[in-house]
Structures are given as C-alpha cells and as structure tokens.
Amino acid sequence: MGRDVIVACDFSNAQAVFDFLDKFTGRKPFVKIGMELFYAEGPSIVKEIKKRGHKIFLDLKLHDIPNTVKKSMAVLSSLDVDICNLHAGGTIRMMEAALEGLTRPDGSRPLLIAVTQLTSTDQESMENDLLIKEPIDKVVMHYAANAKKAGLDGVVCSPLEAGKVHEICGKEFLTVTPGVRFADGDIGDQKRVMTPAQAKLIGSDYIVVGRPITAADDPVAAYNRCVAEFVD
Ligand code: C5P
C-alpha cells in the first residue's frame, strides 16, 4: 500500500458514519474506526464498511498480557481489517504475540502498527505518573525501535517525529501520523500540527485526518484537497 489519507470516522453510531460515507461517490476513503464507534456498534460496523469497499484501520490500541492480545488479534484478523494497532508499552513479547495472532493460516495478515507514547502524555506526566525519567523523544524512538525489533510494520506518531522514526527504523517502517491541519484551518485541540503537504515532505506514509474533513462544510472537497496535497 502506498501513501494514503486515512479519514478518522469519529462518529458515535453507524447511521452517522454511513451518512458521512454516502457522500463519497468517487474515490473511497481509507477509514479509521476508533473505540467509540466499535464499542457502540460491535464488529458488524467493520464488516459493513468493508462491504462498502473501504480499507479499514481499526484503532483499538490493544494492551494486555501476550496470550490475551494474541487471541484478540486473531479475532480482528478474521474481520479482514487492513491495519490494526497496539501499545508498544506492552513489551516486545506482547507485540510478537500480537503478530502471531494476526497471521492467518495462509500467512497473510493486516498491517500492525504501535502507539509509542500517546501525544496526550507529556514529559511531566510520564515522569511523575509512569516513573519514566528519560526524555520523551528518546522514549518514543526507543518504543519505535522495539516495535521494529518485534517485527511490526510501523508506528503511529506525530508528523514531526516521522523523519526521525524513518532514520532509526528505516524507510520501509511505516509512519502513520495524526495532527494534520490545513494551512488556513482551525487547529482545535491538536497541539503540534502539520499540513498534508508538509507531512508528505517529511515522509509520512499515512496521514490520519478527522475533523478537517468530517466537520467541513464540504467533506468530499476537504478530502480531495488532502489527497491532492498528500498523495498526488
Ligand atoms: O479530528 P482530528 O484530525 O484531530 O482527529 C485525529 C484522529 O487521530 C482522532 O481519531 C484521534 O483520536 C487520533 N489520534 C491523535 N493523536 C494521536 C493518536 C491518535 O489525534 N497521538
């Protein structure tokens, strides 16, 4: 899969997401389904969106003992998603178990990427709450290297970190980057943002874009603008 725009479909129910996706009569967006929608609607939402012809990033961020993650990943793999994820903080052994669980009998599997430190975690909360005293940039790169060691395909990271992740983990290691805003758009609650064009320059493989598309007056035009800046 090449560079692509993933639309974060952060809706609370199936009807809202179907109404949104119905607007896209041309190119079908790669869709991110998060915890809210998945917990509200269950696995059927994945099957329905898949049936409509969209690729799916199922963003459930698993983190548990290796055996539980392995078995849960096997269930997600059978849903035929294209990308799923977990927390690198669950250790290399948990990530290896996840990969085993994801791999289907024929050897195929969805891509698996890791969350390093959540962007909502800052240096202070990492030191005080998690007792991790290293600089956060070093922790993020160490977790990315762990994900690579475990055999994962990439990480979710800020577009500002994508270049460094590629330096450390190689060009083929995927960087999936939220925190994307148009140059003339609202930043909202995101702190460190980049435009789709800047994310392309710095080497992001996938950008995850939510409200700049979902809350736009013309979501299809906003999506097409992302594609024009980032993919074409
Ligand atoms: O609406 P917006 O473009 O900010 O949506 C970004 C999406 O990416 C949301 O689904 C958000 O949960 C997700 N995300 C993020 N920052 C991270 C990880 C995920 O914004 N570090």
Tab-separated table of C-alpha atoms and ligand atoms in Angstrom:
chain	number	residue	atom	x	y	z
A	1	MET	CA	0.000	0.000	0.000
A	2	GLY	CA	1.340	3.442	-0.920
A	3	ARG	CA	0.888	6.819	0.724
A	4	ASP	CA	-2.755	7.475	1.608
A	5	VAL	CA	-5.147	9.698	3.555
A	6	ILE	CA	-6.989	7.890	6.362
A	7	VAL	CA	-10.219	9.562	7.499
A	8	ALA	CA	-10.828	9.298	11.255
A	9	CYS	CA	-14.543	8.466	11.389
A	10	ASP	CA	-15.055	9.525	14.994
A	11	PHE	CA	-18.848	9.166	14.933
A	12	SER	CA	-20.897	7.688	17.763
A	13	ASN	CA	-23.167	5.417	15.729
A	14	ALA	CA	-23.455	3.507	12.473
A	15	GLN	CA	-26.041	5.773	10.856
A	16	ALA	CA	-23.844	8.849	11.276
A	17	VAL	CA	-20.867	7.140	9.674
A	18	PHE	CA	-22.970	5.732	6.797
A	19	ASP	CA	-24.485	9.181	6.136
A	20	PHE	CA	-20.953	10.561	6.010
A	21	LEU	CA	-19.532	7.827	3.755
A	22	ASP	CA	-22.527	8.056	1.380
A	23	LYS	CA	-21.198	11.453	0.288
A	24	PHE	CA	-18.126	9.836	-1.290
A	25	THR	CA	-19.243	8.697	-4.706
A	26	GLY	CA	-15.762	8.776	-6.291
A	27	ARG	CA	-12.565	7.655	-4.537
A	28	LYS	CA	-13.446	5.651	-1.416
A	29	PRO	CA	-11.515	6.885	1.618
A	30	PHE	CA	-9.398	4.648	3.848
A	31	VAL	CA	-11.402	4.745	7.095
A	32	LYS	CA	-10.220	4.741	10.708
A	33	ILE	CA	-12.660	3.196	13.170
A	34	GLY	CA	-11.929	4.037	16.792
A	35	MET	CA	-13.025	2.678	20.134
A	36	GLU	CA	-16.192	4.758	20.446
A	37	LEU	CA	-17.766	3.508	17.232
A	38	PHE	CA	-16.510	-0.057	17.656
A	39	TYR	CA	-17.784	-0.348	21.230
A	40	ALA	CA	-21.124	1.178	20.230
A	41	GLU	CA	-21.749	-0.979	17.172
A	42	GLY	CA	-19.519	-4.041	17.524
A	43	PRO	CA	-17.759	-5.994	14.769
A	44	SER	CA	-20.694	-5.532	12.363
A	45	ILE	CA	-19.616	-1.922	11.746
A	46	VAL	CA	-16.286	-3.185	10.404
A	47	LYS	CA	-17.990	-5.700	8.117
A	48	GLU	CA	-20.466	-3.101	6.819
A	49	ILE	CA	-17.810	-0.514	5.993
A	50	LYS	CA	-15.614	-3.196	4.422
A	51	LYS	CA	-18.589	-4.309	2.302
A	52	ARG	CA	-18.884	-0.737	1.008
A	53	GLY	CA	-15.364	-1.057	-0.388
A	54	HIS	CA	-13.288	0.919	2.123
A	55	LYS	CA	-9.942	-0.079	3.595
A	56	ILE	CA	-10.042	-0.021	7.392
A	57	PHE	CA	-7.618	0.968	10.130
A	58	LEU	CA	-9.132	-0.449	13.325
A	59	ASP	CA	-7.726	1.767	16.068
A	60	LEU	CA	-8.316	-0.233	19.259
A	61	LYS	CA	-4.817	0.132	20.802
A	62	LEU	CA	-4.591	-3.278	22.484
A	63	HIS	CA	-2.503	-3.614	25.661
A	64	ASP	CA	-2.740	-6.771	27.790
A	65	ILE	CA	-0.803	-9.954	28.562
A	66	PRO	CA	0.700	-11.531	25.419
A	67	ASN	CA	-1.690	-14.501	25.323
A	68	THR	CA	-4.804	-12.311	25.529
A	69	VAL	CA	-3.510	-9.932	22.867
A	70	LYS	CA	-2.593	-12.838	20.586
A	71	LYS	CA	-6.101	-14.314	20.772
A	72	SER	CA	-7.798	-10.945	20.372
A	73	MET	CA	-5.665	-10.112	17.334
A	74	ALA	CA	-6.755	-13.395	15.734
A	75	VAL	CA	-10.366	-12.199	16.030
A	76	LEU	CA	-9.551	-8.813	14.473
A	77	SER	CA	-7.621	-10.507	11.667
A	78	SER	CA	-10.683	-12.573	10.786
A	79	LEU	CA	-12.610	-9.279	10.367
A	80	ASP	CA	-10.340	-8.575	7.394
A	81	VAL	CA	-9.163	-5.144	8.566
A	82	ASP	CA	-6.170	-3.604	6.771
A	83	ILE	CA	-4.349	-2.020	9.720
A	84	CYS	CA	-4.676	-2.555	13.471
A	85	ASN	CA	-2.634	-1.360	16.409
A	86	LEU	CA	-1.457	-1.834	19.990
A	87	HIS	CA	0.589	-0.059	22.656
A	88	ALA	CA	4.340	-0.593	22.354
A	89	GLY	CA	4.383	-0.212	26.163
A	90	GLY	CA	3.018	-3.766	26.344
A	91	THR	CA	6.602	-5.008	25.671
A	92	ILE	CA	8.323	-6.703	22.724
A	93	ARG	CA	6.953	-10.075	23.800
A	94	MET	CA	3.379	-8.762	23.651
A	95	MET	CA	3.987	-7.291	20.193
A	96	GLU	CA	5.437	-10.590	18.934
A	97	ALA	CA	2.424	-12.453	20.300
A	98	ALA	CA	0.118	-9.970	18.574
A	99	LEU	CA	1.794	-10.640	15.226
A	100	GLU	CA	1.395	-14.390	15.715
A	101	GLY	CA	-2.288	-13.943	16.476
A	102	LEU	CA	-2.818	-11.700	13.458
A	103	THR	CA	-1.232	-14.080	10.967
A	104	ARG	CA	-3.853	-16.129	9.120
A	105	PRO	CA	-3.364	-19.788	8.197
A	106	ASP	CA	-2.387	-18.731	4.645
A	107	GLY	CA	0.374	-16.458	6.026
A	108	SER	CA	-1.386	-13.173	5.204
A	109	ARG	CA	-2.176	-10.611	7.901
A	110	PRO	CA	-3.269	-6.990	8.401
A	111	LEU	CA	-0.520	-4.415	8.953
A	112	LEU	CA	0.284	-3.955	12.628
A	113	ILE	CA	1.494	-0.631	13.999
A	114	ALA	CA	2.322	0.543	17.518
A	115	VAL	CA	1.399	3.572	19.562
A	116	THR	CA	4.596	4.758	21.310
A	117	GLN	CA	3.712	7.338	23.956
A	118	LEU	CA	0.285	8.904	23.488
A	119	THR	CA	0.526	12.529	22.441
A	120	SER	CA	-1.608	13.346	25.490
A	121	THR	CA	1.291	12.172	27.683
A	122	ASP	CA	3.890	14.864	28.286
A	123	GLN	CA	7.304	14.773	29.974
A	124	GLU	CA	5.837	15.693	33.349
A	125	SER	CA	3.090	13.037	33.411
A	126	MET	CA	5.497	10.425	32.062
A	127	GLU	CA	7.980	11.153	34.849
A	128	ASN	CA	5.501	11.566	37.677
A	129	ASP	CA	2.790	9.054	36.770
A	130	LEU	CA	4.783	6.404	34.894
A	131	LEU	CA	8.149	6.929	36.630
A	132	ILE	CA	9.920	7.060	33.267
A	133	LYS	CA	12.688	9.595	33.710
A	134	GLU	CA	14.212	9.665	30.208
A	135	PRO	CA	13.441	12.487	27.745
A	136	ILE	CA	10.142	11.753	25.976
A	137	ASP	CA	11.700	11.930	22.465
A	138	LYS	CA	14.149	9.215	23.471
A	139	VAL	CA	11.327	7.084	24.889
A	140	VAL	CA	9.276	7.459	21.698
A	141	MET	CA	12.233	6.416	19.499
A	142	HIS	CA	13.086	3.516	21.823
A	143	TYR	CA	9.499	2.228	21.640
A	144	ALA	CA	9.543	2.596	17.852
A	145	ALA	CA	12.782	0.569	17.734
A	146	ASN	CA	11.145	-2.077	19.963
A	147	ALA	CA	8.191	-2.282	17.569
A	148	LYS	CA	10.606	-2.767	14.685
A	149	LYS	CA	12.503	-5.446	16.656
A	150	ALA	CA	9.230	-7.288	17.293
A	151	GLY	CA	8.552	-7.347	13.540
A	152	LEU	CA	5.794	-4.726	13.407
A	153	ASP	CA	5.190	-2.650	10.298
A	154	GLY	CA	5.327	0.837	11.796
A	155	VAL	CA	4.160	3.309	14.411
A	156	VAL	CA	1.563	5.998	14.973
A	157	CYS	CA	3.468	9.211	15.609
A	158	SER	CA	3.373	12.964	15.225
A	159	PRO	CA	4.322	14.088	11.706
A	160	LEU	CA	7.143	15.976	13.443
A	161	GLU	CA	8.616	12.622	14.532
A	162	ALA	CA	8.178	10.803	11.208
A	163	GLY	CA	11.583	11.755	9.774
A	164	LYS	CA	13.452	10.605	12.884
A	165	VAL	CA	11.490	7.331	13.039
A	166	HIS	CA	12.488	6.604	9.438
A	167	GLU	CA	16.132	7.425	10.252
A	168	ILE	CA	16.150	4.978	13.159
A	169	CYS	CA	13.856	2.236	11.878
A	170	GLY	CA	14.360	2.509	8.119
A	171	LYS	CA	12.422	3.960	5.192
A	172	GLU	CA	10.138	0.920	4.916
A	173	PHE	CA	8.927	1.245	8.514
A	174	LEU	CA	5.542	2.963	8.286
A	175	THR	CA	4.722	6.250	9.968
A	176	VAL	CA	1.016	6.896	10.438
A	177	THR	CA	0.528	10.475	11.531
A	178	PRO	CA	-2.465	12.305	13.029
A	179	GLY	CA	-2.298	16.004	13.927
A	180	VAL	CA	-2.854	17.224	10.377
A	181	ARG	CA	-4.487	20.570	9.602
A	182	PHE	CA	-4.898	22.728	6.507
A	183	ALA	CA	-2.744	25.849	6.461
A	184	ASP	CA	-5.894	28.029	6.652
A	185	GLY	CA	-7.850	25.725	9.005
A	186	ASP	CA	-8.714	25.505	12.716
A	187	ILE	CA	-6.161	23.710	14.907
A	188	GLY	CA	-8.775	22.753	17.537
A	189	ASP	CA	-7.325	20.723	20.440
A	190	GLN	CA	-4.303	19.427	18.493
A	191	LYS	CA	-1.060	20.993	19.698
A	192	ARG	CA	1.630	20.239	17.148
A	193	VAL	CA	0.236	20.138	13.630
A	194	MET	CA	1.379	19.946	10.020
A	195	THR	CA	-0.373	20.455	6.713
A	196	PRO	CA	-0.844	17.427	4.421
A	197	ALA	CA	1.807	18.881	2.081
A	198	GLN	CA	4.332	19.245	4.917
A	199	ALA	CA	3.568	15.707	6.134
A	200	LYS	CA	4.331	14.454	2.620
A	201	LEU	CA	7.635	16.336	2.530
A	202	ILE	CA	8.743	14.933	5.856
A	203	GLY	CA	7.950	11.398	4.732
A	204	SER	CA	4.714	10.340	6.482
A	205	ASP	CA	3.291	7.196	4.900
A	206	TYR	CA	-0.308	7.754	6.001
A	207	ILE	CA	-1.950	10.842	7.442
A	208	VAL	CA	-4.943	10.427	9.755
A	209	VAL	CA	-7.349	13.331	9.328
A	210	GLY	CA	-10.558	13.712	11.313
A	211	ARG	CA	-12.355	16.994	11.871
A	212	PRO	CA	-10.766	18.945	8.990
A	213	ILE	CA	-12.760	16.512	6.808
A	214	THR	CA	-15.673	15.275	8.963
A	215	ALA	CA	-16.639	18.754	10.189
A	216	ALA	CA	-16.038	20.553	6.885
A	217	ASP	CA	-18.940	22.203	5.046
A	218	ASP	CA	-17.966	20.053	2.078
A	219	PRO	CA	-16.257	16.895	3.413
A	220	VAL	CA	-15.615	15.468	-0.065
A	221	ALA	CA	-13.848	18.659	-1.184
A	222	ALA	CA	-11.785	18.656	2.036
A	223	TYR	CA	-10.848	15.006	1.485
A	224	ASN	CA	-9.918	15.682	-2.144
A	225	ARG	CA	-7.755	18.583	-1.013
A	226	CYS	CA	-5.907	16.248	1.397
A	227	VAL	CA	-5.407	13.716	-1.392
A	228	ALA	CA	-4.171	16.413	-3.789
A	229	GLU	CA	-1.675	17.750	-1.202
A	230	PHE	CA	-0.509	14.426	0.240
A	231	VAL	CA	-0.937	11.647	-2.314
A	232	ASP	CA	-0.844	13.046	-5.850
B	1	C5P	O1	-10.082	15.364	14.269
B	1	C5P	P1	-8.607	15.092	14.234
B	1	C5P	O2	-7.974	15.288	12.872
B	1	C5P	O3	-7.846	15.777	15.335
B	1	C5P	O4	-8.535	13.504	14.509
B	1	C5P	C1	-7.321	12.841	14.673
B	1	C5P	C2	-7.588	11.391	14.950
B	1	C5P	O5	-6.346	10.764	15.267
B	1	C5P	C3	-8.508	11.108	16.134
B	1	C5P	O6	-9.212	9.900	15.858
B	1	C5P	C4	-7.540	10.924	17.281
B	1	C5P	O7	-8.064	10.107	18.288
B	1	C5P	C5	-6.380	10.241	16.580
B	1	C5P	N1	-5.090	10.378	17.247
B	1	C5P	C6	-4.499	11.605	17.508
B	1	C5P	N2	-3.290	11.668	18.132
B	1	C5P	C7	-2.658	10.542	18.465
B	1	C5P	C8	-3.225	9.301	18.207
B	1	C5P	C9	-4.453	9.258	17.584
B	1	C5P	O8	-5.077	12.638	17.191
B	1	C5P	N3	-1.463	10.609	19.015
